[in-house]
């Protein structure tokens, strides 16, 4: 058996036209894990349970009925879960720091409904494009509570932001300092800004989503003197008001002690800025939130531990700098941890191919267009069959999408209740960076997004139609 496995591993790497083509990984020795929904509670939405029919329900809504009513593929989110996560950050910060704001990172998932939810809960918004800002404004979100990000915001985006009265622009490069100063001066306004700093730390996460290292396209470095030069330039700009510093070191981080290093680096810089320019910040924005559990074995730090790690580090350095905590507003920008576990994706199983001695492919009515994270980051999820969710997971399958390439897989070697054609298949933890990174590849219309609360399903983003695809096709 061991020899056969070794052989199959060797055979799964072939050379074609000089390129090394790795087949989809597969471990033939894996056994189904026998878990039921109850065992997956920490990756599922808070309102998930097995109902009397033996179906999975969320917030009192039967997911099999929902799939029938709304069609699949379908993004589904537990609204109470989103509120609970946001409130957890707000409560933890309120306990540890005199003045703070939680700015939800809209890049994880944006729509008008979530902007209204933020307004109701007193949240701020981190917007990373003119499009995200436009959606927030359309939802009536207060522009002064929006923080605008990006390493190359266009002149048009900056104009839209300044004219809307945006709360903060996070300046990312020297060109942008000059641009925002000019655009603000032209309009006779003073724009509040933060400077994006690269603290030069390397977080333990996927290389695509590390952002705080020296070799990053984002922000100003410290060791090369750029951060100091940028500060000088902003302090001299009559139409810019420097509120403080921003840093974001990466996403999906479990080993949060790296934040202590990042805060240390920021405060070493602040020491230099105090000495050289007599400058003290009024705000410090420490970027995204804690990582999320996607897999049974994932055990990320709690939101309160994450916030305590940050605030403890800032507190120590504030004292050394001679800055009272009451003089410094702390901002965090969690995205993933607010929405990831609140969201799931429903698919219908359409075809099953049991390849003897190789693997079983279970094809669903979506794939890399609604979930690119498997192909892009080797992301791993948990999945169940909604109509048999109380039963143990007794099969290992590869969940394939319906799109025209072999890399179109959602789950490789997944434990799941033995699927049958017509079953409703649920992928967990898809609330963050799934819908927001979706595409129309193969001219696939995007799924709807449905929010569930108190037994009621509310469509917040409708399913795209062929007419939507044709609307931009004006040739
Ligand atoms: N603030 C800034 C400036 C950011 O760049 C990000 C994420 C966040 C906040 C939110 O970080 P979070 O709390 O979500 O970790 N598409 C990738 C994630 C990219 C994250 C980019 N920046 C994924 O699917 O894993």
Short mmCIF file of C-alpha atoms and ligand atoms in Angstrom, two decimals:
data_model
loop_
_atom_site.label_atom_id
_atom_site.label_comp_id
_atom_site.label_asym_id
_atom_site.label_seq_id
_atom_site.Cartn_x
_atom_site.Cartn_y
_atom_site.Cartn_z
CA UNK A 1 0.00 0.00 0.00
CA UNK A 2 2.81 2.42 0.99
CA UNK A 3 4.58 1.69 -2.27
CA UNK A 4 1.37 2.23 -4.24
CA UNK A 5 0.92 5.62 -2.53
CA UNK A 6 4.45 6.63 -3.31
CA UNK A 7 3.97 5.61 -6.93
CA UNK A 8 0.72 7.53 -7.20
CA UNK A 9 2.44 10.61 -5.71
CA UNK A 10 5.21 10.35 -8.30
CA UNK A 11 2.73 9.75 -11.11
CA UNK A 12 0.66 12.74 -10.06
CA UNK A 13 3.49 15.01 -11.18
CA UNK A 14 4.00 14.92 -14.94
CA UNK A 15 5.99 16.99 -17.37
CA UNK A 16 4.09 18.50 -20.26
CA UNK A 17 5.72 20.89 -22.74
CA UNK A 18 8.47 21.71 -20.27
CA UNK A 19 6.08 22.83 -17.54
CA UNK A 20 5.81 20.90 -14.34
CA UNK A 21 2.14 20.14 -14.06
CA UNK A 22 1.07 19.11 -10.58
CA UNK A 23 -2.22 17.23 -10.53
CA UNK A 24 -4.72 18.09 -7.84
CA UNK A 25 -3.25 16.76 -4.65
CA UNK A 26 -4.88 13.64 -3.25
CA UNK A 27 -4.17 11.51 -0.23
CA UNK A 28 -5.57 8.02 -0.88
CA UNK A 29 -4.96 6.99 2.75
CA UNK A 30 -7.43 9.52 4.20
CA UNK A 31 -10.38 8.09 6.11
CA UNK A 32 -13.71 9.94 6.56
CA UNK A 33 -13.67 11.71 9.94
CA UNK A 34 -17.17 10.64 11.02
CA UNK A 35 -18.04 14.13 12.27
CA UNK A 36 -21.56 15.59 12.36
CA UNK A 37 -22.68 19.22 12.36
CA UNK A 38 -22.40 19.32 16.16
CA UNK A 39 -18.64 18.71 15.85
CA UNK A 40 -18.29 21.59 13.39
CA UNK A 41 -19.98 24.24 15.54
CA UNK A 42 -16.94 26.51 15.76
CA UNK A 43 -16.65 26.88 11.97
CA UNK A 44 -20.43 27.17 11.41
CA UNK A 45 -22.69 30.21 11.75
CA UNK A 46 -23.84 30.79 15.35
CA UNK A 47 -27.44 30.02 14.39
CA UNK A 48 -26.66 26.65 12.78
CA UNK A 49 -28.38 23.48 14.01
CA UNK A 50 -30.00 20.24 12.90
CA UNK A 51 -33.80 20.55 12.77
CA UNK A 52 -36.52 17.95 13.25
CA UNK A 53 -36.38 17.03 9.55
CA UNK A 54 -32.68 16.19 9.95
CA UNK A 55 -31.79 19.22 7.81
CA UNK A 56 -29.30 21.95 8.57
CA UNK A 57 -30.97 25.20 9.53
CA UNK A 58 -29.49 28.62 10.24
CA UNK A 59 -31.31 31.31 12.24
CA UNK A 60 -34.44 29.18 12.07
CA UNK A 61 -34.39 28.79 8.26
CA UNK A 62 -34.23 25.28 6.74
CA UNK A 63 -31.38 25.35 4.20
CA UNK A 64 -32.90 22.65 2.00
CA UNK A 65 -36.11 24.67 1.66
CA UNK A 66 -34.01 27.81 1.10
CA UNK A 67 -32.06 26.13 -1.71
CA UNK A 68 -35.35 25.11 -3.34
CA UNK A 69 -36.85 28.60 -3.00
CA UNK A 70 -33.79 30.62 -4.01
CA UNK A 71 -31.89 28.26 -6.28
CA UNK A 72 -28.19 27.45 -5.97
CA UNK A 73 -25.35 28.37 -5.90
CA UNK A 74 -26.33 30.67 -3.05
CA UNK A 75 -24.40 32.71 -0.49
CA UNK A 76 -26.13 32.61 2.89
CA UNK A 77 -25.24 34.68 5.95
CA UNK A 78 -26.39 34.64 9.57
CA UNK A 79 -27.08 38.30 10.36
CA UNK A 80 -26.95 37.87 14.14
CA UNK A 81 -23.50 36.30 13.77
CA UNK A 82 -22.19 39.38 11.93
CA UNK A 83 -23.54 41.68 14.63
CA UNK A 84 -22.13 39.47 17.40
CA UNK A 85 -18.61 39.54 15.92
CA UNK A 86 -18.66 43.31 15.42
CA UNK A 87 -20.00 43.83 18.93
CA UNK A 88 -17.29 41.53 20.33
CA UNK A 89 -14.57 43.82 18.92
CA UNK A 90 -16.38 46.93 20.16
CA UNK A 91 -16.89 45.51 23.66
CA UNK A 92 -13.30 44.24 23.95
CA UNK A 93 -11.91 47.60 22.88
CA UNK A 94 -14.26 49.55 25.16
CA UNK A 95 -12.96 47.47 28.05
CA UNK A 96 -9.27 47.96 27.25
CA UNK A 97 -8.97 51.45 25.75
CA UNK A 98 -10.54 54.90 26.41
CA UNK A 99 -11.39 55.82 22.82
CA UNK A 100 -11.64 53.45 19.87
CA UNK A 101 -13.41 52.61 16.63
CA UNK A 102 -13.98 49.36 14.80
CA UNK A 103 -13.86 49.94 11.05
CA UNK A 104 -15.22 46.87 9.25
CA UNK A 105 -13.02 46.06 6.22
CA UNK A 106 -15.51 46.09 3.37
CA UNK A 107 -13.15 44.19 1.06
CA UNK A 108 -14.21 41.02 2.92
CA UNK A 109 -17.83 41.49 1.81
CA UNK A 110 -19.64 44.71 0.93
CA UNK A 111 -23.24 45.54 0.18
CA UNK A 112 -25.70 48.21 1.29
CA UNK A 113 -27.22 45.95 3.96
CA UNK A 114 -23.91 45.52 5.77
CA UNK A 115 -23.28 49.28 5.62
CA UNK A 116 -26.70 49.86 7.23
CA UNK A 117 -25.86 47.24 9.86
CA UNK A 118 -22.64 49.13 10.59
CA UNK A 119 -24.57 52.36 11.00
CA UNK A 120 -26.99 50.67 13.42
CA UNK A 121 -24.12 49.19 15.46
CA UNK A 122 -21.88 52.26 15.46
CA UNK A 123 -19.20 50.70 13.24
CA UNK A 124 -16.87 52.52 10.89
CA UNK A 125 -15.95 51.29 7.43
CA UNK A 126 -12.61 50.61 5.73
CA UNK A 127 -13.16 51.13 1.98
CA UNK A 128 -10.51 50.06 -0.47
CA UNK A 129 -11.90 51.47 -3.71
CA UNK A 130 -14.24 54.05 -5.17
CA UNK A 131 -16.73 51.24 -5.74
CA UNK A 132 -16.85 50.26 -2.07
CA UNK A 133 -17.22 53.92 -1.12
CA UNK A 134 -20.06 54.36 -3.65
CA UNK A 135 -21.97 51.43 -2.12
CA UNK A 136 -21.49 52.82 1.39
CA UNK A 137 -22.72 56.27 0.34
CA UNK A 138 -25.71 54.72 -1.47
CA UNK A 139 -26.59 53.02 1.83
CA UNK A 140 -26.52 56.40 3.58
CA UNK A 141 -23.35 55.54 5.49
CA UNK A 142 -21.66 58.57 7.09
CA UNK A 143 -18.65 59.50 4.93
CA UNK A 144 -16.77 60.86 7.94
CA UNK A 145 -16.63 57.33 9.35
CA UNK A 146 -14.99 55.86 6.25
CA UNK A 147 -11.26 55.17 6.09
CA UNK A 148 -10.01 55.07 2.51
CA UNK A 149 -7.27 52.63 1.55
CA UNK A 150 -5.24 51.61 -1.48
CA UNK A 151 -1.67 51.72 -2.73
CA UNK A 152 -2.66 53.52 -5.94
CA UNK A 153 -6.01 55.26 -5.53
CA UNK A 154 -6.86 57.01 -8.75
CA UNK A 155 -7.23 60.78 -8.97
CA UNK A 156 -10.95 60.23 -9.65
CA UNK A 157 -11.33 58.04 -6.55
CA UNK A 158 -9.54 60.64 -4.43
CA UNK A 159 -11.82 63.39 -5.76
CA UNK A 160 -14.91 61.32 -4.98
CA UNK A 161 -13.62 60.62 -1.47
CA UNK A 162 -12.67 64.21 -0.67
CA UNK A 163 -15.90 65.63 -2.10
CA UNK A 164 -17.94 63.10 -0.09
CA UNK A 165 -16.20 64.36 3.07
CA UNK A 166 -14.43 61.09 3.79
CA UNK A 167 -13.18 60.61 7.33
CA UNK A 168 -9.59 59.54 6.67
CA UNK A 169 -7.45 58.95 3.63
CA UNK A 170 -4.61 56.56 4.36
CA UNK A 171 -1.69 57.95 2.36
CA UNK A 172 0.37 55.21 0.80
CA UNK A 173 3.03 56.87 -1.39
CA UNK A 174 4.78 60.22 -1.94
CA UNK A 175 2.79 60.86 -5.12
CA UNK A 176 -0.43 60.52 -3.16
CA UNK A 177 0.66 63.03 -0.50
CA UNK A 178 1.12 65.59 -3.25
CA UNK A 179 -2.12 64.55 -5.01
CA UNK A 180 -4.36 64.74 -1.94
CA UNK A 181 -2.81 68.05 -0.86
CA UNK A 182 -3.51 69.52 -4.32
CA UNK A 183 -7.06 68.15 -4.55
CA UNK A 184 -7.94 69.31 -1.03
CA UNK A 185 -6.45 72.77 -1.67
CA UNK A 186 -8.42 73.09 -4.93
CA UNK A 187 -11.58 72.45 -2.94
CA UNK A 188 -10.63 74.65 -0.01
CA UNK A 189 -10.79 71.80 2.52
CA UNK A 190 -8.40 70.28 5.02
CA UNK A 191 -8.34 66.49 4.65
CA UNK A 192 -7.71 64.23 7.66
CA UNK A 193 -5.09 61.63 6.77
CA UNK A 194 -3.14 58.72 8.22
CA UNK A 195 0.22 57.50 6.95
CA UNK A 196 0.48 53.83 6.03
CA UNK A 197 3.63 52.43 7.58
CA UNK A 198 5.39 49.17 6.79
CA UNK A 199 6.62 48.00 10.19
CA UNK A 200 8.95 45.45 8.55
CA UNK A 201 7.52 42.36 10.24
CA UNK A 202 6.61 39.08 8.58
CA UNK A 203 3.36 37.53 9.79
CA UNK A 204 2.87 33.77 9.73
CA UNK A 205 0.26 33.45 6.95
CA UNK A 206 -0.05 32.78 3.20
CA UNK A 207 2.58 34.74 1.25
CA UNK A 208 -0.11 36.45 -0.87
CA UNK A 209 -1.61 38.14 2.17
CA UNK A 210 1.49 39.28 4.08
CA UNK A 211 1.55 43.08 3.87
CA UNK A 212 3.79 44.48 6.61
CA UNK A 213 7.17 43.23 5.36
CA UNK A 214 9.87 45.53 3.92
CA UNK A 215 9.31 43.96 0.49
CA UNK A 216 5.69 45.10 0.20
CA UNK A 217 3.98 47.41 -2.27
CA UNK A 218 2.03 49.01 0.58
CA UNK A 219 3.03 52.06 2.58
CA UNK A 220 6.24 53.72 3.73
CA UNK A 221 9.18 51.81 5.18
CA UNK A 222 10.80 52.78 8.45
CA UNK A 223 14.39 51.55 8.09
CA UNK A 224 14.87 53.33 4.73
CA UNK A 225 13.75 56.66 6.19
CA UNK A 226 10.67 56.92 3.97
CA UNK A 227 8.21 57.12 6.87
CA UNK A 228 10.08 60.07 8.36
CA UNK A 229 10.26 61.86 5.00
CA UNK A 230 6.56 61.24 4.39
CA UNK A 231 5.70 62.65 7.82
CA UNK A 232 7.71 65.77 7.10
CA UNK A 233 5.97 66.20 3.76
CA UNK A 234 2.50 65.81 5.29
CA UNK A 235 3.24 68.13 8.20
CA UNK A 236 4.28 70.80 5.70
CA UNK A 237 1.13 70.35 3.58
CA UNK A 238 -1.37 73.07 4.48
CA UNK A 239 -4.45 71.07 3.48
CA UNK A 240 -3.55 67.79 5.18
CA UNK A 241 -4.15 67.07 8.86
CA UNK A 242 -2.01 64.17 10.04
CA UNK A 243 -4.18 62.23 12.50
CA UNK A 244 -1.62 59.49 13.01
CA UNK A 245 -0.26 56.23 11.65
CA UNK A 246 -1.74 53.10 10.11
CA UNK A 247 -0.28 49.66 9.66
CA UNK A 248 -1.66 46.37 8.43
CA UNK A 249 0.63 43.37 8.61
CA UNK A 250 -1.48 40.71 6.90
CA UNK A 251 -4.58 38.58 7.11
CA UNK A 252 -5.59 35.18 8.55
CA UNK A 253 -3.04 35.46 11.37
CA UNK A 254 -3.24 33.12 14.38
CA UNK A 255 0.22 33.83 15.87
CA UNK A 256 -0.69 37.30 17.12
CA UNK A 257 2.54 38.01 19.02
CA UNK A 258 3.77 39.50 15.72
CA UNK A 259 1.52 42.48 16.53
CA UNK A 260 3.77 43.25 19.51
CA UNK A 261 6.67 43.58 17.07
CA UNK A 262 4.61 45.75 14.74
CA UNK A 263 3.49 48.05 17.55
CA UNK A 264 7.09 48.23 18.79
CA UNK A 265 8.27 49.30 15.33
CA UNK A 266 5.53 51.93 15.05
CA UNK A 267 6.44 53.41 18.41
CA UNK A 268 10.14 53.47 17.63
CA UNK A 269 9.16 55.55 14.61
CA UNK A 270 6.87 57.72 16.76
CA UNK A 271 9.82 58.34 19.09
CA UNK A 272 11.82 59.65 16.13
CA UNK A 273 8.90 61.77 14.93
CA UNK A 274 8.48 63.29 18.39
CA UNK A 275 12.15 64.12 18.60
CA UNK A 276 12.46 65.49 15.09
CA UNK A 277 9.10 67.22 14.53
CA UNK A 278 7.67 67.39 18.06
CA UNK A 279 4.85 65.30 16.57
CA UNK A 280 2.53 63.12 18.61
CA UNK A 281 -0.30 61.15 16.95
CA UNK A 282 -3.96 61.40 17.90
CA UNK A 283 -4.82 58.09 16.26
CA UNK A 284 -3.27 54.71 15.69
CA UNK A 285 -4.87 52.28 13.25
CA UNK A 286 -3.57 48.73 13.59
CA UNK A 287 -5.30 47.23 10.55
CA UNK A 288 -7.17 43.93 10.15
CA UNK A 289 -8.53 41.51 12.71
CA UNK A 290 -7.68 38.07 13.98
CA UNK A 291 -7.74 34.97 11.74
CA UNK A 292 -10.81 32.73 11.45
CA UNK A 293 -11.38 29.00 11.94
CA UNK A 294 -12.01 27.35 8.57
CA UNK A 295 -11.20 23.82 9.67
CA UNK A 296 -12.11 21.68 12.63
CA UNK A 297 -8.51 21.76 13.84
CA UNK A 298 -8.23 25.57 13.63
CA UNK A 299 -8.14 27.32 16.96
CA UNK A 300 -7.60 31.05 16.45
CA UNK A 301 -7.20 33.41 19.42
CA UNK A 302 -10.45 34.94 20.67
CA UNK A 303 -11.34 38.49 19.69
CA UNK A 304 -10.86 39.61 23.29
CA UNK A 305 -7.37 38.03 23.47
CA UNK A 306 -6.49 39.65 20.16
CA UNK A 307 -7.65 43.09 21.33
CA UNK A 308 -5.87 42.67 24.67
CA UNK A 309 -2.62 41.77 22.93
CA UNK A 310 -2.85 44.93 20.85
CA UNK A 311 -3.90 47.29 23.63
CA UNK A 312 -1.35 45.91 26.13
CA UNK A 313 1.43 46.52 23.61
CA UNK A 314 0.22 50.04 22.81
CA UNK A 315 -0.18 50.87 26.51
CA UNK A 316 3.44 50.04 27.35
CA UNK A 317 4.79 52.10 24.46
CA UNK A 318 2.45 55.04 25.15
CA UNK A 319 3.94 55.37 28.61
CA UNK A 320 7.48 55.37 27.21
CA UNK A 321 6.52 58.02 24.66
CA UNK A 322 4.83 60.19 27.26
CA UNK A 323 1.44 59.88 25.59
CA UNK A 324 -1.64 59.31 27.76
CA UNK A 325 -3.97 56.55 26.42
CA UNK A 326 -6.83 59.06 26.60
CA UNK A 327 -5.00 61.17 24.00
CA UNK A 328 -4.78 58.35 21.47
CA UNK A 329 -7.74 56.86 19.59
CA UNK A 330 -7.21 53.22 18.62
CA UNK A 331 -8.74 51.88 15.42
CA UNK A 332 -8.88 48.31 14.14
CA UNK A 333 -10.15 47.16 10.76
CA UNK A 334 -11.35 43.55 11.00
CA UNK A 335 -12.97 42.08 7.90
CA UNK A 336 -12.62 38.30 7.78
CA UNK A 337 -13.39 37.64 11.45
CA UNK A 338 -16.63 39.66 11.24
CA UNK A 339 -18.16 37.74 8.34
CA UNK A 340 -16.20 34.55 7.52
CA UNK A 341 -17.98 32.10 9.82
CA UNK A 342 -21.30 33.93 9.45
CA UNK A 343 -21.38 32.83 5.80
CA UNK A 344 -21.89 29.54 4.01
CA UNK A 345 -22.41 28.61 0.36
CA UNK A 346 -25.15 26.26 -0.81
CA UNK A 347 -24.74 24.20 -3.96
CA UNK A 348 -26.72 21.40 -5.56
CA UNK A 349 -24.88 18.21 -6.41
CA UNK A 350 -25.31 17.69 -10.15
CA UNK A 351 -22.92 14.88 -11.11
CA UNK A 352 -20.76 12.31 -9.37
CA UNK A 353 -17.79 10.57 -10.97
CA UNK A 354 -16.33 7.71 -9.00
CA UNK A 355 -12.96 7.16 -10.64
CA UNK A 356 -11.95 3.67 -9.58
CA UNK A 357 -8.70 3.68 -7.61
CA UNK A 358 -8.30 7.43 -8.09
CA UNK A 359 -10.92 9.63 -6.39
CA UNK A 360 -14.58 10.64 -6.39
CA UNK A 361 -15.46 13.97 -7.99
CA UNK A 362 -18.69 15.58 -6.84
CA UNK A 363 -19.62 18.39 -9.22
CA UNK A 364 -21.64 21.36 -7.98
CA UNK A 365 -23.39 24.27 -9.69
CA UNK A 366 -20.75 26.88 -8.89
CA UNK A 367 -17.03 26.76 -8.19
CA UNK A 368 -14.09 29.05 -8.77
CA UNK A 369 -16.37 31.90 -9.88
CA UNK A 370 -17.96 32.12 -6.43
CA UNK A 371 -15.01 30.76 -4.43
CA UNK A 372 -11.56 31.47 -5.86
CA UNK A 373 -9.80 30.97 -2.55
CA UNK A 374 -9.12 27.24 -3.02
CA UNK A 375 -7.36 27.86 -6.34
CA UNK A 376 -5.65 31.06 -5.18
CA UNK A 377 -4.51 30.26 -1.65
CA UNK A 378 -4.97 26.48 -1.34
CA UNK A 379 -7.73 27.37 1.11
CA UNK A 380 -9.38 24.49 2.96
CA UNK A 381 -12.95 24.48 4.25
CA UNK A 382 -15.41 22.11 5.93
CA UNK A 383 -18.49 20.80 4.14
CA UNK A 384 -21.68 18.86 4.86
CA UNK A 385 -24.78 17.63 3.09
CA UNK A 386 -27.61 19.85 4.39
CA UNK A 387 -30.28 17.17 3.99
CA UNK A 388 -28.32 14.56 6.03
CA UNK A 389 -26.39 16.79 8.36
CA UNK A 390 -27.12 14.87 11.53
CA UNK A 391 -25.39 11.79 10.12
CA UNK A 392 -21.63 11.26 10.42
CA UNK A 393 -19.43 12.24 7.48
CA UNK A 394 -18.72 8.85 5.93
CA UNK A 395 -17.07 9.63 2.58
CA UNK A 396 -14.03 11.41 1.16
CA UNK A 397 -14.68 13.34 -2.05
CA UNK A 398 -13.30 16.20 -4.13
CA UNK A 399 -15.93 18.89 -4.66
CA UNK A 400 -15.43 20.21 -8.18
CA UNK A 401 -16.95 23.29 -9.75
CA UNK A 402 -18.73 23.50 -13.11
CA UNK A 403 -16.14 25.68 -14.86
CA UNK A 404 -13.81 24.91 -17.71
CA UNK A 405 -10.55 24.07 -16.01
CA UNK A 406 -9.22 21.32 -13.81
CA UNK A 407 -8.12 23.77 -11.13
CA UNK A 408 -11.79 24.56 -10.53
CA UNK A 409 -12.21 22.77 -7.22
CA UNK A 410 -13.82 23.96 -4.02
CA UNK A 411 -12.66 21.19 -1.68
CA UNK A 412 -9.99 18.57 -2.16
CA UNK A 413 -10.25 15.33 -0.15
CA UNK A 414 -13.19 16.53 1.94
CA UNK A 415 -14.91 14.45 4.59
CA UNK A 416 -18.65 14.61 3.90
CA UNK A 417 -21.89 12.60 4.22
CA UNK A 418 -21.94 10.38 1.07
CA UNK A 419 -23.32 12.77 -1.57
CA UNK A 420 -26.12 11.92 -3.98
CA UNK A 421 -27.26 13.83 -7.04
CA UNK A 422 -29.77 16.49 -5.96
CA UNK A 423 -28.34 16.90 -2.44
CA UNK A 424 -27.79 20.38 -1.01
CA UNK A 425 -24.07 20.68 -0.33
CA UNK A 426 -22.90 23.28 2.19
CA UNK A 427 -19.42 24.80 2.29
CA UNK A 428 -18.78 26.54 5.60
CA UNK A 429 -16.86 29.74 6.35
CA UNK A 430 -17.41 31.43 3.01
CA UNK A 431 -18.66 34.79 4.33
CA UNK A 432 -15.34 36.59 3.79
CA UNK A 433 -13.49 37.10 0.49
CA UNK A 434 -15.77 34.76 -1.47
CA UNK A 435 -18.58 36.94 -2.90
CA UNK A 436 -16.22 39.94 -2.87
CA UNK A 437 -13.69 38.04 -5.04
CA UNK A 438 -16.26 36.41 -7.31
CA UNK A 439 -16.08 36.62 -11.09
CA UNK A 440 -18.09 36.07 -14.26
CA UNK A 441 -15.63 33.53 -15.71
CA UNK A 442 -17.39 31.37 -18.30
CA UNK A 443 -20.03 34.15 -18.18
CA UNK A 444 -21.38 32.64 -14.99
CA UNK A 445 -23.90 35.00 -13.34
CA UNK A 446 -23.00 35.61 -9.68
CA UNK A 447 -25.14 33.97 -6.97
CA UNK A 448 -27.51 35.93 -4.75
CA UNK A 449 -26.63 36.74 -1.13
CA UNK A 450 -29.34 35.95 1.39
CA UNK A 451 -29.29 37.05 5.02
CA UNK A 452 -31.10 34.98 7.62
CA UNK A 453 -32.54 36.32 10.88
CA UNK A 454 -35.34 35.11 13.15
CA UNK A 455 -36.61 32.49 10.73
CA UNK A 456 -36.75 34.93 7.81
CA UNK A 457 -34.62 34.91 4.63
CA UNK A 458 -33.90 38.32 3.11
CA UNK A 459 -32.19 38.70 -0.25
CA UNK A 460 -29.58 41.48 0.12
CA UNK A 461 -27.83 40.96 -3.23
CA UNK A 462 -29.94 39.45 -6.00
CA UNK A 463 -28.73 36.74 -8.33
CA UNK A 464 -27.21 38.07 -11.57
CA UNK A 465 -29.08 37.34 -14.79
CA UNK A 466 -28.00 37.01 -18.42
CA UNK A 467 -29.44 40.52 -18.83
CA UNK A 468 -26.86 41.75 -16.27
CA UNK A 469 -24.11 40.15 -18.32
CA UNK A 470 -25.42 41.80 -21.48
CA UNK A 471 -25.90 45.21 -19.81
CA UNK A 472 -22.20 46.06 -20.08
CA UNK A 473 -21.75 44.45 -23.49
CA UNK A 474 -22.39 47.44 -25.72
CA UNK A 475 -20.37 46.47 -28.78
N1 LIG B 1 -7.16 46.68 6.61
C1 LIG B 1 -6.40 46.64 5.51
C2 LIG B 1 -5.63 47.81 5.12
C3 LIG B 1 -6.35 45.48 4.73
O1 LIG B 1 -5.58 45.44 3.65
C4 LIG B 1 -7.12 44.34 5.12
C5 LIG B 1 -7.10 43.11 4.32
C6 LIG B 1 -7.91 44.45 6.27
C7 LIG B 1 -7.91 45.63 6.99
C8 LIG B 1 -8.79 43.32 6.75
O2 LIG B 1 -8.05 42.22 7.18
P1 LIG B 1 -8.81 40.95 7.82
O3 LIG B 1 -9.42 41.35 9.13
O4 LIG B 1 -9.88 40.56 6.86
O5 LIG B 1 -7.77 39.92 7.98
N2 LIG B 1 -8.35 37.87 -0.16
C9 LIG B 1 -7.59 37.33 0.95
C10 LIG B 1 -7.47 38.33 2.09
C11 LIG B 1 -6.84 39.63 1.67
C12 LIG B 1 -6.78 40.63 2.79
C13 LIG B 1 -6.39 41.97 2.30
N3 LIG B 1 -6.40 43.00 3.27
C14 LIG B 1 -8.24 36.02 1.39
O6 LIG B 1 -9.23 35.60 0.80
O7 LIG B 1 -7.74 35.38 2.32
#
